[in-house]
Amino acid sequence: MSDSRVPYFHVDAFTARALGGNQAAVMMLEAWPDDATLQAIGAENMFAETAFLVPDHTGSADFELRWFTPAVEVAMCGHATLASGHVVLAQDPMRGRVTFATRKAGILEVARDGARYVLSLPAVPTAPGAFDEAVPLLGPGQPTEVWQCDGYNLFHYATAAEVLALAPDFKALLAFGDVQFIATATGAGHTSGADIVSRVFVPGGGIDEDAATGSAHAALTPFWAARFGRNTFSAHQASARGADFACRLEGDRVLLGGDCVTVVEGLFRLP
């Protein structure tokens, strides 16, 4: 591609206010450049994820979708998918939903739900495990249990205050590679009023603390649905920017409701 200009959007996802939630860059391409270019753009944008969309001509979905952090390509990203859905649906007010074909997460969908959106992700079922090496590196406090599945490490704490008090050693956690460290507790006593709270750390993916992590909630939703005995609840990610989710478990899918705000719209010049 020589001096190609492509539509570029900077979207704050899982928030109803600008400068909250998690930032995503959404770029709409006609064809895929090489992977090195995609990764370089992810590093240039320096957001947790840059989402790249290309029209899907196979008929399996509306768009192909890939996500890059500043350091790596990821297998599934929730907030940048919600942001991508927001961009597509905002361009066509009569359109109700959009689908994305991904390389490892299957077909994902973003649909309108009144003034907000609902993102459909595959549920990530975790199982009891142990991660004794990581627990002291997360900071003060001791989780009551650890649940795990394919790079998702969920640390359940007794109180929201313990989750808020964590002060991870990101340099040490980096040694475990591109995996998620998800700290969670009930929201009892937290100012958000949410049913659960969480914080998510992914230093091996180039993100010390993520602001809003849809993929983590694909694991948190079945975990907490089993404990609450109900399939719907609210969630707050207690990052510095803050993020809010409406979580619902439907069979093997997790539905995450949330808002998006477009902060910047323009053109990105590809070399």
CSV table of C-alpha atoms in Angstrom, one decimal:
chain,number,residue,atom,x,y,z
A,1,MET,CA,0.0,0.0,0.0
A,2,SER,CA,1.5,3.3,-1.0
A,3,ASP,CA,0.3,6.5,0.8
A,4,SER,CA,-3.1,4.9,1.4
A,5,ARG,CA,-5.4,6.9,3.7
A,6,VAL,CA,-7.9,4.8,5.7
A,7,PRO,CA,-10.7,5.8,8.0
A,8,TYR,CA,-9.5,6.0,11.6
A,9,PHE,CA,-11.6,6.2,14.8
A,10,HIS,CA,-10.6,6.6,18.4
A,11,VAL,CA,-13.4,5.2,20.6
A,12,ASP,CA,-13.8,4.9,24.4
A,13,ALA,CA,-15.6,1.6,25.0
A,14,PHE,CA,-17.6,0.4,28.0
A,15,THR,CA,-18.3,3.9,29.1
A,16,ALA,CA,-21.0,6.5,28.6
A,17,ARG,CA,-18.6,9.4,29.0
A,18,ALA,CA,-15.6,10.5,26.9
A,19,LEU,CA,-12.2,9.9,28.5
A,20,GLY,CA,-13.5,6.9,30.4
A,21,GLY,CA,-13.6,3.1,29.7
A,22,ASN,CA,-10.9,1.7,27.4
A,23,GLN,CA,-9.5,3.3,24.4
A,24,ALA,CA,-9.5,1.5,21.1
A,25,ALA,CA,-8.4,2.6,17.6
A,26,VAL,CA,-10.6,1.2,14.9
A,27,MET,CA,-9.2,1.2,11.3
A,28,MET,CA,-11.2,0.2,8.3
A,29,LEU,CA,-9.1,-1.3,5.5
A,30,GLU,CA,-9.9,-2.6,2.0
A,31,ALA,CA,-7.3,-5.4,2.2
A,32,TRP,CA,-4.8,-6.8,4.7
A,33,PRO,CA,-1.3,-5.3,4.8
A,34,ASP,CA,1.5,-7.5,6.1
A,35,ASP,CA,1.5,-8.5,9.7
A,36,ALA,CA,4.6,-6.4,10.5
A,37,THR,CA,2.7,-3.2,9.3
A,38,LEU,CA,-0.3,-4.1,11.5
A,39,GLN,CA,1.9,-4.6,14.5
A,40,ALA,CA,3.8,-1.3,13.8
A,41,ILE,CA,0.5,0.5,13.7
A,42,GLY,CA,-0.6,-1.0,17.0
A,43,ALA,CA,2.7,0.2,18.5
A,44,GLU,CA,2.2,3.6,16.9
A,45,ASN,CA,-1.3,4.0,18.3
A,46,MET,CA,-0.2,2.8,21.8
A,47,PHE,CA,-3.7,1.9,22.9
A,48,ALA,CA,-4.5,-1.4,24.6
A,49,GLU,CA,-5.8,-2.6,21.2
A,50,THR,CA,-6.1,-1.4,17.6
A,51,ALA,CA,-8.9,-3.1,15.7
A,52,PHE,CA,-8.5,-3.7,12.0
A,53,LEU,CA,-11.5,-4.4,9.8
A,54,VAL,CA,-11.6,-5.7,6.3
A,55,PRO,CA,-14.8,-6.6,4.4
A,56,ASP,CA,-15.5,-10.3,4.6
A,57,HIS,CA,-16.2,-11.5,1.0
A,58,THR,CA,-16.7,-15.2,2.1
A,59,GLY,CA,-20.2,-14.5,3.4
A,60,SER,CA,-19.5,-15.8,6.9
A,61,ALA,CA,-19.6,-12.4,8.4
A,62,ASP,CA,-19.8,-8.7,7.5
A,63,PHE,CA,-16.1,-8.0,8.3
A,64,GLU,CA,-12.9,-9.8,9.2
A,65,LEU,CA,-11.5,-8.5,12.4
A,66,ARG,CA,-8.0,-8.6,14.0
A,67,TRP,CA,-6.6,-6.9,17.1
A,68,PHE,CA,-3.1,-5.8,18.0
A,69,THR,CA,-1.7,-4.4,21.3
A,70,PRO,CA,1.4,-2.3,21.1
A,71,ALA,CA,3.4,-5.6,21.4
A,72,VAL,CA,1.4,-8.6,20.1
A,73,GLU,CA,-1.7,-9.8,18.2
A,74,VAL,CA,-4.4,-11.1,20.6
A,75,ALA,CA,-6.8,-14.0,20.2
A,76,MET,CA,-9.8,-12.2,21.5
A,77,CYS,CA,-10.5,-8.6,22.5
A,78,GLY,CA,-13.9,-7.4,23.8
A,79,HIS,CA,-13.6,-3.7,24.1
A,80,ALA,CA,-12.1,-3.1,20.6
A,81,THR,CA,-14.9,-5.3,19.1
A,82,LEU,CA,-17.5,-3.3,20.8
A,83,ALA,CA,-15.8,-0.2,19.5
A,84,SER,CA,-15.7,-1.7,16.0
A,85,GLY,CA,-19.4,-2.4,16.2
A,86,HIS,CA,-20.1,1.1,17.4
A,87,VAL,CA,-18.2,2.6,14.4
A,88,VAL,CA,-20.0,0.4,11.8
A,89,LEU,CA,-23.5,0.9,13.3
A,90,ALA,CA,-23.0,4.6,13.8
A,91,GLN,CA,-22.5,4.9,10.0
A,92,ASP,CA,-25.9,3.3,9.3
A,93,PRO,CA,-28.5,4.2,11.9
A,94,MET,CA,-31.0,1.7,10.4
A,95,ARG,CA,-28.7,-1.2,10.8
A,96,GLY,CA,-29.3,-3.4,13.9
A,97,ARG,CA,-26.3,-5.6,14.1
A,98,VAL,CA,-22.9,-6.4,12.6
A,99,THR,CA,-20.8,-9.6,12.6
A,100,PHE,CA,-17.1,-10.1,12.6
A,101,ALA,CA,-15.1,-13.2,11.5
A,102,THR,CA,-12.0,-13.6,13.7
A,103,ARG,CA,-9.1,-16.1,13.5
A,104,LYS,CA,-9.3,-17.6,16.9
A,105,ALA,CA,-12.6,-16.4,18.6
A,106,GLY,CA,-15.0,-17.4,15.9
A,107,ILE,CA,-17.9,-15.2,14.8
A,108,LEU,CA,-18.5,-12.2,17.1
A,109,GLU,CA,-21.5,-9.9,17.0
A,110,VAL,CA,-22.3,-6.4,18.2
A,111,ALA,CA,-26.1,-5.5,18.2
A,112,ARG,CA,-28.0,-2.4,19.2
A,113,ASP,CA,-29.8,-2.5,22.6
A,114,GLY,CA,-31.6,0.8,22.8
A,115,ALA,CA,-29.0,3.5,23.1
A,116,ARG,CA,-26.2,1.1,23.9
A,117,TYR,CA,-24.8,-2.1,22.4
A,118,VAL,CA,-24.5,-5.8,23.3
A,119,LEU,CA,-21.4,-7.7,22.4
A,120,SER,CA,-21.6,-11.5,22.0
A,121,LEU,CA,-18.4,-13.5,23.0
A,122,PRO,CA,-17.7,-17.1,23.5
A,123,ALA,CA,-17.8,-18.0,27.2
A,124,VAL,CA,-14.5,-18.9,28.8
A,125,PRO,CA,-15.2,-21.6,31.4
A,126,THR,CA,-12.5,-21.7,34.1
A,127,ALA,CA,-11.7,-24.4,36.6
A,128,PRO,CA,-10.1,-24.5,40.0
A,129,GLY,CA,-6.3,-24.2,39.8
A,130,ALA,CA,-3.3,-22.7,41.5
A,131,PHE,CA,-0.8,-20.0,40.6
A,132,ASP,CA,1.3,-19.8,43.8
A,133,GLU,CA,4.2,-18.0,42.0
A,134,ALA,CA,2.0,-15.1,40.8
A,135,VAL,CA,-0.1,-14.5,44.0
A,136,PRO,CA,2.6,-12.6,45.9
A,137,LEU,CA,3.5,-10.6,42.8
A,138,LEU,CA,-0.1,-9.1,42.6
A,139,GLY,CA,0.4,-7.3,45.9
A,140,PRO,CA,-1.1,-7.5,49.4
A,141,GLY,CA,-3.9,-9.8,50.1
A,142,GLN,CA,-4.5,-13.5,49.5
A,143,PRO,CA,-7.2,-14.8,47.1
A,144,THR,CA,-9.7,-17.3,48.4
A,145,GLU,CA,-9.4,-19.3,45.2
A,146,VAL,CA,-7.8,-19.3,41.8
A,147,TRP,CA,-9.5,-20.4,38.6
A,148,GLN,CA,-7.8,-20.9,35.3
A,149,CYS,CA,-8.3,-21.6,31.6
A,150,ASP,CA,-5.9,-21.1,28.6
A,151,GLY,CA,-4.1,-17.9,29.7
A,152,TYR,CA,-7.0,-16.6,31.9
A,153,ASN,CA,-6.0,-16.6,35.6
A,154,LEU,CA,-8.8,-15.5,37.8
A,155,PHE,CA,-8.0,-14.6,41.4
A,156,HIS,CA,-11.1,-14.4,43.7
A,157,TYR,CA,-10.7,-12.1,46.7
A,158,ALA,CA,-12.9,-11.8,49.7
A,159,THR,CA,-13.6,-8.1,49.4
A,160,ALA,CA,-13.5,-5.3,46.8
A,161,ALA,CA,-11.1,-3.4,49.0
A,162,GLU,CA,-8.5,-6.1,48.6
A,163,VAL,CA,-8.8,-5.9,44.8
A,164,LEU,CA,-8.4,-2.1,44.9
A,165,ALA,CA,-5.3,-2.4,47.2
A,166,LEU,CA,-3.4,-4.6,44.8
A,167,ALA,CA,-0.1,-3.2,43.6
A,168,PRO,CA,1.3,-5.7,41.1
A,169,ASP,CA,5.0,-6.1,40.3
A,170,PHE,CA,4.5,-5.8,36.5
A,171,LYS,CA,8.2,-6.5,35.7
A,172,ALA,CA,8.0,-9.8,37.5
A,173,LEU,CA,4.6,-10.8,36.1
A,174,LEU,CA,6.0,-10.1,32.6
A,175,ALA,CA,8.0,-13.4,32.9
A,176,PHE,CA,4.8,-15.4,32.7
A,177,GLY,CA,4.1,-14.3,29.1
A,178,ASP,CA,1.0,-13.0,27.4
A,179,VAL,CA,-1.6,-14.1,30.0
A,180,GLN,CA,-4.3,-12.3,31.9
A,181,PHE,CA,-4.3,-11.8,35.7
A,182,ILE,CA,-7.9,-11.1,36.7
A,183,ALA,CA,-8.6,-10.0,40.3
A,184,THR,CA,-12.2,-10.0,41.3
A,185,ALA,CA,-14.6,-9.7,44.3
A,186,THR,CA,-18.2,-8.9,44.9
A,187,GLY,CA,-19.0,-5.3,44.6
A,188,ALA,CA,-20.3,-5.0,48.2
A,189,GLY,CA,-19.3,-1.7,49.6
A,190,HIS,CA,-17.8,-0.4,46.4
A,191,THR,CA,-18.9,3.1,45.2
A,192,SER,CA,-19.9,1.8,41.8
A,193,GLY,CA,-22.9,-0.2,43.1
A,194,ALA,CA,-22.0,-3.0,40.7
A,195,ASP,CA,-22.5,-6.7,41.7
A,196,ILE,CA,-18.9,-7.4,41.0
A,197,VAL,CA,-15.6,-5.5,40.6
A,198,SER,CA,-12.4,-6.5,38.9
A,199,ARG,CA,-9.0,-5.3,37.8
A,200,VAL,CA,-7.1,-6.9,34.9
A,201,PHE,CA,-3.3,-7.0,34.4
A,202,VAL,CA,-1.7,-8.2,31.1
A,203,PRO,CA,2.0,-7.0,31.2
A,204,GLY,CA,3.1,-9.8,28.9
A,205,GLY,CA,0.7,-8.4,26.2
A,206,GLY,CA,2.1,-4.9,26.6
A,207,ILE,CA,-0.6,-3.7,28.9
A,208,ASP,CA,0.2,-3.4,32.6
A,209,GLU,CA,-3.3,-2.6,33.8
A,210,ASP,CA,-6.1,-2.7,31.3
A,211,ALA,CA,-8.9,-0.1,31.6
A,212,ALA,CA,-11.8,-2.3,30.4
A,213,THR,CA,-11.4,-5.9,29.3
A,214,GLY,CA,-14.3,-7.6,27.5
A,215,SER,CA,-12.4,-10.9,27.2
A,216,ALA,CA,-11.8,-11.1,30.9
A,217,HIS,CA,-15.5,-10.7,31.4
A,218,ALA,CA,-16.0,-13.7,29.1
A,219,ALA,CA,-14.4,-15.7,32.0
A,220,LEU,CA,-15.9,-13.6,34.9
A,221,THR,CA,-19.5,-14.0,33.7
A,222,PRO,CA,-19.7,-17.8,34.0
A,223,PHE,CA,-17.6,-17.7,37.2
A,224,TRP,CA,-19.9,-15.3,38.9
A,225,ALA,CA,-23.2,-16.6,37.4
A,226,ALA,CA,-22.5,-19.9,39.1
A,227,ARG,CA,-22.0,-18.2,42.5
A,228,PHE,CA,-24.9,-15.8,42.2
A,229,GLY,CA,-27.3,-18.5,40.9
A,230,ARG,CA,-28.5,-16.2,38.2
A,231,ASN,CA,-27.3,-15.4,34.7
A,232,THR,CA,-27.4,-11.6,34.7
A,233,PHE,CA,-25.5,-9.1,36.9
A,234,SER,CA,-23.6,-5.8,36.7
A,235,ALA,CA,-19.8,-5.4,36.7
A,236,HIS,CA,-17.4,-2.6,37.2
A,237,GLN,CA,-13.7,-2.7,36.2
A,238,ALA,CA,-12.0,-0.6,38.8
A,239,SER,CA,-9.2,0.8,36.6
A,240,ALA,CA,-8.1,4.4,36.8
A,241,ARG,CA,-10.5,5.2,33.9
A,242,GLY,CA,-13.3,2.9,35.1
A,243,ALA,CA,-15.6,0.8,33.0
A,244,ASP,CA,-19.1,-0.7,33.3
A,245,PHE,CA,-20.6,-3.9,32.0
A,246,ALA,CA,-24.0,-5.5,31.9
A,247,CYS,CA,-23.2,-9.2,32.0
A,248,ARG,CA,-25.4,-12.1,30.8
A,249,LEU,CA,-24.7,-15.8,30.3
A,250,GLU,CA,-26.6,-17.5,27.6
A,251,GLY,CA,-25.5,-21.1,27.1
A,252,ASP,CA,-21.9,-21.0,25.8
A,253,ARG,CA,-22.1,-17.3,25.0
A,254,VAL,CA,-21.4,-14.2,27.1
A,255,LEU,CA,-23.4,-11.1,26.3
A,256,LEU,CA,-21.8,-7.8,27.5
A,257,GLY,CA,-23.8,-4.6,27.3
A,258,GLY,CA,-22.0,-1.3,27.2
A,259,ASP,CA,-21.7,2.2,25.8
A,260,CYS,CA,-19.2,3.7,23.5
A,261,VAL,CA,-18.1,7.3,22.8
A,262,THR,CA,-16.2,8.4,19.6
A,263,VAL,CA,-13.4,10.8,20.7
A,264,VAL,CA,-11.5,11.2,17.4
A,265,GLU,CA,-12.4,10.6,13.8
A,266,GLY,CA,-10.1,11.1,10.8
A,267,LEU,CA,-7.8,9.5,8.3
A,268,PHE,CA,-4.7,7.4,9.0
A,269,ARG,CA,-2.0,7.5,6.3
A,270,LEU,CA,-0.4,4.1,5.7
A,271,PRO,CA,3.2,4.2,4.3
